[in-house]
């Protein structure tokens, strides 16, 4: 096992032994630990002292189903906090198969605006990974849908991690892109502006070829196989995760209608919890629309190898050709409902543009909504929203402001209703209508982030419990517990969507932990896994505190306290001491 | 009394196969239709009227709040009914 350290100042690399303290870590646990241990908390996120860390999960690269997640960590230019963003992509198992625990990108070139490509592959003769550097002069300034085929033509069947124009311009809304299984530039570690960190290192692409690599070491194969079987059975039997189940049929956008019913679908820049056009952009409309345009039912596909759930969708144009993938809930909400847009073709075009330019769809949509509130376009005007997307991609002065993220844009444009925490915009759940998720947004180490502690499961979906979304009672404990559990799942390399199955099916949860034990040779219990998650949160929190963050930053924007949200006409009424309890009692 | 019903995800198809024939139209997800119930009907009565099993229709919103099977309906209520779904 190695840590691969890449120095972008002189384009050299080192393979290091994995320190004892890192050997049982993976995914988020490892990226956050390395950022905590090595990155000066007060450094500028785009300066030479920040580091960009990639780590596959603990079971990534094995036959464990739905486990091809890559964790990416750094200090975030969007939030100024520690950042972990993860994606499902074949890039992750390719790196894991070379027995690389983490890749650490350090320093930056002397030249401004010059980019390099690194080619990481398995060196048969040397019996270890090898890295080659080459100038990437031919790629910057181009859209990713045209660049990815060029990279595949040059290197063959490789896996790509990289940045688009947004990362080159160091936009705070830029993501890190990975190819999906069809070679599309569509799988993103989107949040927190990590694309800008990669851009600041002068790194355009990390091209990985795992051919010939030895594969992941498994300490206890029998235990691993037992766990894998139990988890796979849970995923195959749960109504949400099973083949032809809700996610496989309707994709994540199946959530549009239920949040709308609950009055928790942020609409027109968080001014209502209901959107009349919700059914037009929901998962059901995507399924029916594809059926009409293709004359057949189209079920969803895997974003990465070995996934049972297979929730990644495509949207097709009227002539039956593919428009884009993936039309996720978050994307269709941010660029749809939150901008008052109910035309799926317009929304799909903006998602395609986010993929093409290298942008986080959530931050893009919330920023355009703020721009709409400032009068740059009308709510509901899809065509002008698309023009604003092009401003971002063409790096016009306005585009560079919008690319800097929702909070910066709101400040420039004088918009009070700015839905951010620690500089990161809120995703697709309204905290005034779903109190628990507001607690997660306020307190997570990441800035507003739903995945960090997905209280929506018990508050809206009746998964893992049945909580009243409008009540604040017990929600701090709920958020804390889920934040800890999530930090461990994010470390395992599994997609967070396994949670739907394992919260309801106990043998699935056991199997999940047994898989980890099988790979590592540990004997963790489910309780241990939560404590391990808590340890990760403490490290992230310690980094943020050293970077200047206090309890005062664990708050929702003020307007949510005095502006009642239709249709329930409720405000966010969770007291500050309950918010402080989330980490105070961790 | 009349209540307004919206069905979601695959419940639309379950209804189409079961009782939508009586309505002479295709029910689409999220498009409300009327259901005629007797006074003091409950959520459970509504599901029975729609021929939906409790295990299929696991989440029922009445006027934007989730309600249990014994919740009593009022004329003009708006119901939104979901099978098990998830996403993120």
XYZ file of C-alpha atoms in Angstrom:
674
model
C 0.000 0.000 0.000
C 1.225 3.459 -0.890
C 0.556 7.126 -0.502
C 1.299 8.788 -3.835
C 2.601 12.311 -3.343
C 2.673 14.532 -6.422
C 4.588 17.823 -6.365
C 3.239 20.225 -8.962
C 6.042 22.760 -8.427
C 8.558 20.550 -10.220
C 6.286 17.768 -11.526
C 7.840 14.963 -9.507
C 6.278 12.213 -7.445
C 7.046 9.914 -4.555
C 5.543 6.615 -3.460
C 5.541 6.514 0.342
C 4.701 3.744 2.763
C 1.356 4.233 4.441
C 1.919 5.502 8.016
C 0.591 3.188 10.718
C -2.089 5.683 11.728
C -3.527 5.760 8.203
C -3.634 2.048 7.465
C -7.204 1.454 8.639
C -8.536 4.630 7.039
C -10.036 5.228 3.623
C -12.278 7.608 1.729
C -13.391 10.620 3.744
C -11.690 9.370 6.903
C -8.360 9.447 5.094
C -8.781 12.635 3.054
C -9.994 14.575 6.095
C -7.207 13.154 8.284
C -4.507 14.091 5.770
C -5.942 17.601 5.324
C -6.144 17.914 9.115
C -2.557 16.692 9.558
C -0.845 18.418 6.644
C -2.723 21.533 5.519
C -2.169 24.740 7.530
C -5.739 25.744 8.496
C -5.053 29.432 7.848
C -3.602 28.897 4.380
C -5.203 30.399 1.301
C -7.208 27.647 -0.403
C -5.740 28.535 -3.792
C -2.202 29.132 -2.547
C 0.820 26.817 -2.491
C 0.173 25.437 0.994
C -3.223 23.883 0.377
C -3.221 20.237 -0.665
C -5.684 18.277 -2.748
C -6.182 14.715 -1.567
C -7.890 11.834 -3.362
C -8.712 8.576 -1.576
C -10.764 5.565 -2.649
C -12.884 4.047 0.102
C -11.878 1.112 2.273
C -13.751 -1.476 0.191
C -13.477 0.372 -3.136
C -11.977 -1.844 -5.814
C -13.329 -5.046 -4.256
C -16.462 -6.847 -5.374
C -18.506 -5.033 -2.715
C -21.528 -3.644 -4.520
C -22.135 0.086 -4.914
C -18.703 0.959 -3.571
C -16.851 2.877 -6.291
C -16.663 6.180 -4.459
C -13.701 8.510 -4.626
C -13.296 11.004 -1.808
C -11.657 14.342 -2.543
C -10.490 16.648 0.224
C -8.808 20.044 0.643
C -9.403 23.402 2.257
C -12.332 24.830 0.319
C -12.152 28.152 -1.549
C -15.955 28.380 -1.287
C -16.261 27.929 2.468
C -12.788 28.370 3.941
C -13.456 25.161 5.871
C -12.203 21.648 5.379
C -13.978 20.047 2.439
C -14.790 16.510 1.482
C -16.709 15.867 -1.686
C -17.143 12.420 -3.172
C -18.263 10.888 -6.434
C -19.000 7.478 -7.892
C -16.664 6.696 -10.762
C -14.531 3.929 -12.240
C -11.515 6.119 -11.451
C -11.812 5.123 -7.779
C -11.455 1.319 -8.143
C -8.710 1.832 -10.747
C -6.636 3.745 -8.177
C -7.505 1.287 -5.400
C -6.492 -1.672 -7.554
C -2.950 -0.218 -7.660
C -2.931 -0.340 -3.854
C -2.772 3.423 -3.614
C -4.490 4.550 -0.417
C -4.343 8.243 -1.266
C -2.970 10.693 -3.790
C -1.758 14.001 -2.352
C -1.308 16.909 -4.782
C 1.073 19.520 -3.380
C 2.511 22.917 -4.281
C 1.946 24.742 -7.511
C 3.906 25.675 -10.620
C 5.698 29.007 -10.955
C 3.939 29.623 -14.260
C 0.463 31.127 -14.094
C -2.257 29.575 -16.198
C -0.189 26.640 -17.395
C -1.629 23.161 -17.009
C -0.238 19.659 -16.906
C -1.631 16.180 -17.262
C -0.500 13.268 -15.127
C -0.736 9.714 -16.385
C -0.854 7.149 -13.578
C -0.475 3.507 -14.548
C 0.787 0.171 -13.269
C 4.419 -0.527 -14.097
C 4.619 -4.319 -14.579
C 8.405 -4.466 -14.486
C 8.746 -2.323 -11.374
C 5.757 -3.915 -9.644
C 4.419 -0.537 -8.590
C 2.481 2.454 -9.866
C 4.216 4.947 -12.126
C 3.437 8.563 -12.952
C 4.310 10.524 -16.071
C 3.775 14.245 -16.472
C 3.083 16.042 -19.715
C 2.016 19.563 -20.635
C -1.727 19.875 -21.166
C -1.551 22.885 -23.445
C -4.118 21.567 -25.910
C -6.986 21.151 -23.412
C -7.643 24.369 -21.464
C -10.436 26.643 -22.617
C -12.388 23.816 -24.197
C -15.655 22.210 -23.161
C -15.331 18.834 -21.474
C -17.693 16.971 -23.822
C -15.185 17.690 -26.602
C -12.025 17.194 -24.534
C -12.820 13.811 -22.952
C -12.905 11.995 -26.340
C -9.490 13.522 -27.149
C -8.070 12.116 -23.910
C -9.562 8.679 -24.591
C -8.154 8.764 -28.133
C -4.707 9.503 -26.748
C -4.621 7.080 -23.794
C -7.133 4.359 -24.626
C -9.497 2.868 -22.047
C -8.429 4.994 -19.101
C -10.283 6.703 -16.289
C -10.189 10.485 -16.097
C -10.282 12.921 -13.205
C -10.036 16.567 -14.102
C -11.349 20.075 -14.262
C -13.204 22.146 -16.822
C -13.036 25.815 -17.680
C -14.502 26.644 -14.254
C -11.568 25.028 -12.472
C -9.078 26.683 -14.813
C -10.563 30.056 -13.866
C -10.568 29.017 -10.205
C -14.272 29.565 -9.733
C -15.499 28.710 -6.276
C -18.383 26.769 -7.855
C -16.076 24.462 -9.829
C -16.092 20.719 -9.299
C -13.754 17.861 -10.069
C -15.099 15.730 -12.878
C -14.777 11.996 -13.425
C -15.945 10.050 -16.447
C -18.969 7.799 -16.093
C -19.110 4.318 -17.574
C -20.008 5.652 -21.023
C -17.123 8.135 -20.950
C -19.295 11.180 -20.257
C -17.846 14.034 -18.157
C -20.721 13.681 -15.749
C -19.663 12.325 -12.349
C -18.691 15.160 -10.079
C -17.118 15.731 -6.718
C -19.026 18.916 -7.173
C -19.256 20.814 -3.956
C -16.965 23.336 -2.369
C -14.927 24.529 -5.346
C -12.409 21.684 -5.344
C -11.986 22.146 -9.106
C -10.422 25.528 -8.344
C -7.945 23.893 -5.948
C -6.937 21.442 -8.679
C -6.700 24.375 -11.107
C -4.498 26.291 -8.672
C -2.072 23.364 -8.788
C -1.839 23.627 -12.585
C -3.323 20.159 -12.858
C -5.838 19.588 -15.653
C -6.230 15.805 -15.685
C -5.161 12.737 -13.751
C -5.513 9.901 -16.232
C -5.493 6.458 -14.612
C -4.933 3.077 -16.204
C -5.261 0.241 -13.714
C -4.404 -2.498 -16.217
C -2.207 -5.186 -14.679
C -2.574 -3.852 -11.151
C -2.735 -6.455 -8.385
C -6.080 -5.423 -6.862
C -7.162 -4.653 -3.334
C -5.785 -6.807 -0.515
C -8.461 -8.503 1.592
C -7.427 -9.635 5.080
C -10.325 -12.036 5.698
C -11.927 -13.158 2.454
C -14.611 -15.334 4.090
C -15.830 -12.526 6.331
C -15.761 -10.096 3.435
C -17.799 -12.463 1.252
C -20.329 -12.972 4.032
C -20.731 -9.230 4.469
C -20.965 -8.614 0.755
C -23.723 -11.186 0.432
C -25.745 -9.650 3.272
C -25.439 -6.118 1.983
C -26.192 -7.141 -1.603
C -29.316 -8.959 -0.466
C -30.482 -5.891 1.421
C -29.913 -3.671 -1.616
C -31.696 -6.123 -3.911
C -34.730 -6.424 -1.646
C -35.363 -2.880 -0.369
C -38.073 -1.079 -2.340
C -35.935 2.014 -2.851
C -32.696 0.346 -3.931
C -33.804 -2.854 -5.685
C -33.668 -3.315 -9.471
C -36.702 -1.587 -11.020
C -37.259 0.029 -7.627
C -37.801 3.731 -7.135
C -34.205 4.835 -7.786
C -33.631 2.551 -10.756
C -36.906 3.603 -12.375
C -37.269 7.292 -11.598
C -33.776 8.313 -10.491
C -33.072 10.620 -7.596
C -35.494 13.181 -9.059
C -38.290 10.981 -7.719
C -37.921 13.243 -4.675
C -39.225 16.380 -6.405
C -42.885 15.567 -5.820
C -42.594 14.370 -2.249
C -40.675 17.448 -1.109
C -43.238 19.549 -2.941
C -46.093 17.757 -1.141
C -44.294 18.321 2.149
C -43.985 22.012 1.360
C -40.209 21.692 1.557
C -39.160 22.137 -2.088
C -37.281 25.464 -2.180
C -38.790 27.530 -4.971
C -37.867 30.874 -6.570
C -34.761 31.379 -4.457
C -36.106 29.925 -1.232
C -39.222 32.106 -1.173
C -41.735 29.220 -1.154
C -41.783 25.515 -0.323
C -44.132 24.703 -3.170
C -43.616 24.843 -6.923
C -46.599 24.533 -9.254
C -44.350 23.105 -11.953
C -42.885 20.365 -9.744
C -44.581 17.421 -11.497
C -43.190 18.679 -14.848
C -39.562 18.228 -13.750
C -39.912 15.225 -11.428
C -38.518 11.726 -11.884
C -41.895 10.513 -13.096
C -41.893 13.174 -15.838
C -38.361 12.152 -16.843
C -39.422 8.495 -17.096
C -42.595 9.286 -19.041
C -40.865 11.871 -21.233
C -38.124 9.453 -22.231
C -40.759 6.802 -22.913
C -42.626 9.141 -25.243
C -39.484 10.262 -27.053
C -37.907 6.803 -27.331
C -41.050 4.699 -27.682
C -39.828 2.415 -24.922
C -39.345 2.366 -21.195
C -35.855 3.399 -20.161
C -34.532 2.302 -16.782
C -31.496 3.901 -15.227
C -27.879 2.825 -15.398
C -24.906 2.541 -13.040
C -22.680 5.578 -12.653
C -19.767 3.325 -11.772
C -18.810 -0.357 -11.898
C -20.503 -2.823 -9.569
C -23.586 -0.869 -8.548
C -26.815 -2.697 -7.789
C -28.934 0.428 -7.313
C -28.233 1.971 -10.750
C -29.916 5.355 -10.329
C -28.099 7.372 -13.000
C -30.448 8.575 -15.716
C -30.318 10.182 -19.137
C -32.677 12.713 -20.710
C -33.461 12.629 -24.396
C -34.342 15.330 -26.890
C -37.530 15.329 -28.921
C -35.724 13.557 -31.769
C -34.725 10.718 -29.436
C -31.028 11.597 -29.215
C -29.429 11.913 -25.798
C -29.454 15.382 -24.293
C -27.606 14.830 -21.041
C -26.860 12.638 -18.045
C -27.416 12.762 -15.155
C -30.618 14.643 -14.340
C -30.302 14.304 -10.578
C -32.790 15.554 -7.986
C -30.393 18.223 -6.765
C -29.683 19.442 -10.285
C -33.276 19.452 -11.477
C -34.256 21.298 -8.315
C -31.426 23.879 -8.333
C -31.742 24.741 -12.010
C -35.493 24.040 -12.116
C -37.766 24.699 -9.131
C -35.400 27.085 -7.402
C -35.277 29.194 -10.573
C -39.019 28.726 -11.181
C -38.263 26.766 -14.371
C -40.526 23.823 -15.229
C -39.208 22.993 -18.704
C -37.153 19.794 -18.535
C -35.378 20.559 -21.811
C -34.132 23.887 -20.463
C -33.099 22.310 -17.176
C -31.330 19.463 -18.993
C -29.445 21.977 -21.120
C -28.169 23.746 -18.009
C -27.105 20.435 -16.478
C -25.270 19.625 -19.707
C -23.549 23.009 -19.526
C -22.495 22.390 -15.916
C -20.894 19.117 -17.056
C -19.326 20.861 -20.029
C -17.851 23.777 -18.069
C -16.992 21.829 -14.911
C -19.476 23.379 -12.487
C -21.371 22.183 -9.414
C -25.041 22.104 -10.435
C -26.284 23.007 -6.952
C -24.111 26.093 -6.530
C -24.858 27.134 -10.136
C -28.624 26.886 -9.685
C -28.725 28.695 -6.374
C -26.527 31.454 -7.811
C -28.743 31.906 -10.869
C -31.759 32.100 -8.542
C -30.046 34.878 -6.573
C -29.285 36.620 -9.881
C -32.965 36.288 -10.813
C -33.954 37.856 -7.539
C -31.577 40.720 -8.362
C -33.389 41.194 -11.682
C -30.860 39.673 -14.083
C -33.611 37.386 -15.391
C -37.216 36.583 -14.481
C -37.991 33.535 -12.370
C -39.170 30.880 -14.779
C -37.191 32.241 -17.727
C -35.223 29.183 -18.807
C -33.761 30.761 -21.931
C -32.182 33.648 -20.023
C -30.999 31.279 -17.301
C -29.161 29.341 -20.022
C -27.595 32.629 -21.163
C -26.345 33.230 -17.616
C -24.795 29.749 -17.652
C -22.933 30.712 -20.825
C -21.722 33.904 -19.147
C -20.118 31.645 -16.532
C -18.632 29.308 -19.136
C -17.380 32.178 -21.293
C -15.787 33.781 -18.230
C -17.245 37.207 -18.872
C -16.988 39.638 -15.945
C -20.581 38.790 -14.947
C -19.868 35.091 -15.426
C -16.860 35.271 -13.143
C -19.012 36.858 -10.439
C -21.667 34.153 -10.809
C -18.918 31.499 -10.848
C -17.709 32.711 -7.479
C -20.734 31.114 -5.848
C -24.057 32.098 -4.361
C -22.832 34.059 -1.352
C -20.328 36.167 -3.278
C -22.876 36.827 -6.033
C -25.550 37.799 -3.495
C -23.140 40.256 -1.897
C -22.245 41.818 -5.241
C -25.911 41.984 -6.280
C -27.301 43.203 -2.950
C -29.570 40.205 -2.350
C -30.572 39.613 1.295
C -32.232 36.245 0.722
C -28.959 34.354 0.397
C -29.401 30.644 1.227
C -25.895 29.746 2.378
C -24.096 28.430 5.437
C -20.350 29.022 5.730
C -20.436 30.240 2.134
C -21.911 27.103 0.606
C -25.422 27.147 -0.797
C -28.184 24.983 0.545
C -29.337 21.988 -1.429
C -32.897 20.941 -2.241
C -34.589 20.797 1.160
C -36.108 23.797 2.948
C -34.972 24.068 6.570
C -38.108 25.981 7.587
C -40.232 23.013 6.496
C -37.817 20.224 7.428
C -36.140 21.231 10.664
C -33.649 18.397 11.037
C -31.952 19.059 7.725
C -31.588 22.698 8.763
C -29.631 21.529 11.792
C -27.372 19.501 9.522
C -26.884 22.474 7.176
C -26.005 24.727 10.093
C -23.622 22.448 11.920
C -21.859 20.187 9.447
C -18.163 20.886 8.956
C -18.822 21.257 5.227
C -21.086 24.293 4.906
C -24.716 23.662 3.908
C -24.729 20.031 2.817
C -27.612 17.560 2.870
C -25.507 14.428 2.516
C -23.607 15.145 5.740
C -26.524 14.053 7.918
C -29.506 13.116 5.794
C -32.373 13.590 8.223
C -34.702 13.602 5.216
C -34.758 9.794 5.460
C -36.782 9.728 8.708
C -38.363 13.187 8.344
C -39.820 12.769 4.856
C -39.195 9.263 3.518
C -40.116 7.141 6.557
C -36.764 5.391 6.288
C -34.954 4.649 9.531
C -37.751 6.223 11.555
C -40.803 8.449 11.261
C -40.236 12.037 12.369
C -42.461 15.092 11.943
C -40.495 17.411 9.630
C -42.028 20.563 11.159
C -41.039 19.616 14.690
C -37.634 20.508 16.092
C -37.880 17.981 18.919
C -34.980 15.543 19.107
C -33.581 16.752 15.823
C -30.162 17.795 17.103
C -29.578 14.232 18.316
C -30.911 12.869 15.031
C -28.603 15.067 12.973
C -25.567 14.260 15.131
C -26.160 10.513 14.898
C -26.583 10.617 11.144
C -23.535 12.857 10.695
C -21.396 10.279 12.518
C -22.852 7.307 10.628
C -22.389 9.146 7.341
C -18.746 9.987 7.989
C -18.057 6.272 8.288
C -20.107 5.320 5.214
C -18.209 8.019 3.289
C -15.000 6.341 4.456
C -16.041 2.865 3.386
C -16.277 3.789 -0.280
C -19.934 2.859 -0.435
C -22.465 5.191 -1.967
C -24.531 6.914 0.688
C -27.642 5.442 -0.947
C -26.927 2.087 0.694
C -28.257 3.856 3.789
C -31.857 3.478 2.608
C -31.467 -0.290 2.715
C -29.256 -0.670 5.798
C -31.292 1.634 8.041
C -34.319 -0.589 7.451
C -32.626 -3.998 7.107
C -30.304 -4.792 10.005
C -28.506 -7.683 8.322
C -27.566 -5.227 5.585
C -25.952 -2.923 8.142
C -24.088 -5.897 9.646
C -22.941 -6.950 6.205
C -21.682 -3.449 5.475
C -19.503 -3.461 8.598
C -18.364 -7.046 7.937
C -17.160 -6.051 4.479
C -14.994 -3.357 6.066
C -13.724 -5.797 8.693
C -12.998 -8.337 5.958
C -10.802 -5.904 4.040
C -9.031 -4.409 7.065
C -8.815 -7.410 9.382
C -10.604 -5.453 12.100
C -13.504 -6.438 14.330
C -15.567 -3.266 14.340
C -19.181 -3.408 15.476
C -21.929 -1.129 14.165
C -21.466 0.983 17.319
C -17.734 1.180 16.643
C -18.438 2.375 13.125
C -20.432 5.291 14.495
C -17.631 6.186 16.910
C -15.117 6.029 14.055
C -17.387 8.413 12.174
C -17.456 10.733 15.185
C -13.651 10.750 15.273
C -13.569 11.922 11.670
C -16.022 14.717 12.483
C -13.861 15.825 15.419
C -10.820 16.133 13.156
C -12.806 18.133 10.606
C -14.175 20.340 13.327
C -10.697 20.880 14.792
C -9.441 21.993 11.380
C -12.322 24.456 11.051
C -11.758 25.860 14.533
C -8.097 26.400 13.743
C -9.209 28.111 10.530
C -11.231 30.595 12.599
C -14.688 29.027 12.704
C -16.775 29.126 15.877
C -20.320 28.246 16.936
C -21.400 31.597 15.516
C -20.788 30.168 12.041
C -23.121 27.221 12.756
C -26.195 29.264 11.945
C -28.697 29.522 9.133
C -29.098 32.815 7.278
C -31.126 35.357 9.212
C -34.038 35.624 6.751
C -35.061 32.071 7.589
C -35.769 33.206 11.149
C -38.123 36.069 10.260
C -39.556 35.187 6.859
C -42.350 32.575 7.129
C -42.232 30.022 4.326
C -45.423 29.086 2.464
C -47.342 26.816 2.539
C -46.817 26.019 6.237
C -45.805 29.605 7.040
C -43.142 28.437 9.455
C -39.744 29.901 10.260
C -36.560 28.132 11.337
C -37.038 28.086 15.090
C -34.327 25.727 16.327
C -32.608 27.573 19.183
C -28.901 28.314 18.981
C -28.084 26.135 21.992
C -29.634 23.118 20.258
C -27.401 23.795 17.258
C -24.391 24.088 19.541
C -25.292 20.759 21.136
C -24.726 18.898 17.877
C -20.948 19.153 18.160
C -20.938 20.104 21.822
C -22.168 16.620 22.687
C -20.275 14.756 19.988
C -67.696 14.227 0.177
C -65.020 14.991 -2.388
C -61.298 14.836 -1.741
C -58.546 15.535 -4.251
C -55.967 12.832 -4.824
C -52.499 12.911 -6.352
C -50.587 9.695 -6.865
C -46.863 9.421 -7.431
C -44.181 7.096 -8.798
C -45.480 3.650 -9.725
C -48.755 4.073 -7.818
C -50.068 5.755 -10.958
C -49.626 2.508 -12.837
C -51.105 0.442 -10.040
C -54.187 2.604 -10.121
C -54.354 2.521 -13.876
C -54.376 -1.236 -13.738
C -56.914 -1.353 -10.918
C -59.643 1.249 -10.753
C -58.806 4.024 -13.162
C -61.031 2.418 -15.779
C -63.976 3.801 -13.853
C -62.612 7.294 -14.404
C -62.201 6.801 -18.150
C -58.885 8.589 -18.179
C -55.222 8.027 -17.611
C -54.020 9.318 -14.295
C -50.612 10.984 -14.450
C -48.244 11.474 -11.531
C -49.047 14.616 -9.586
C -52.220 15.431 -11.528
C -55.122 15.632 -9.069
C -58.365 13.729 -9.539
C -61.499 13.622 -7.414
C -62.452 10.783 -5.123
C -65.968 10.549 -3.730
C -65.957 9.263 -0.161
C -68.535 9.000 2.583
C -68.411 11.498 5.451
C -65.886 10.734 8.200
C -63.791 8.556 5.896
C -60.205 7.985 7.001
C -56.913 7.723 5.155
C -57.316 3.944 5.322
C -60.761 4.261 3.677
C -59.257 6.361 0.905
C -56.584 3.743 0.219
C -59.277 1.051 0.150
C -61.311 3.169 -2.279
C -58.240 3.446 -4.520
C -57.553 -0.257 -4.141
C -54.042 0.506 -2.862
C -52.416 -1.753 -0.303
C -50.922 -0.119 2.779
C -47.522 -1.642 1.996
C -47.546 0.016 -1.446
C -48.841 3.407 -0.341
C -46.545 4.003 2.587
C -46.561 7.789 2.790
C -49.786 9.759 2.706
C -49.813 13.544 2.861
C -53.050 15.342 3.673
C -52.763 19.073 2.964
C -48.988 18.880 3.155
C -48.723 16.905 6.421
C -48.073 13.176 6.675
C -51.030 11.410 8.257
C -51.615 7.951 9.658
C -54.267 5.522 8.353
C -56.762 6.450 11.102
C -56.680 10.178 10.278
C -60.158 11.456 9.470
C -60.570 13.309 6.186
C -62.613 16.439 5.539
C -64.344 17.566 2.366
C -61.926 19.328 0.023
C -58.804 17.756 1.510
C -55.839 17.294 -0.790
C -54.107 13.910 -0.571
C -50.658 13.039 -1.959
C -49.794 9.356 -1.882
C -46.349 7.805 -2.330
C -44.856 4.328 -2.440
C -41.430 3.842 -0.783
C -39.067 6.267 -2.500
C -35.638 7.718 -1.856
C -32.951 9.785 -3.482
C -30.703 12.640 -2.527
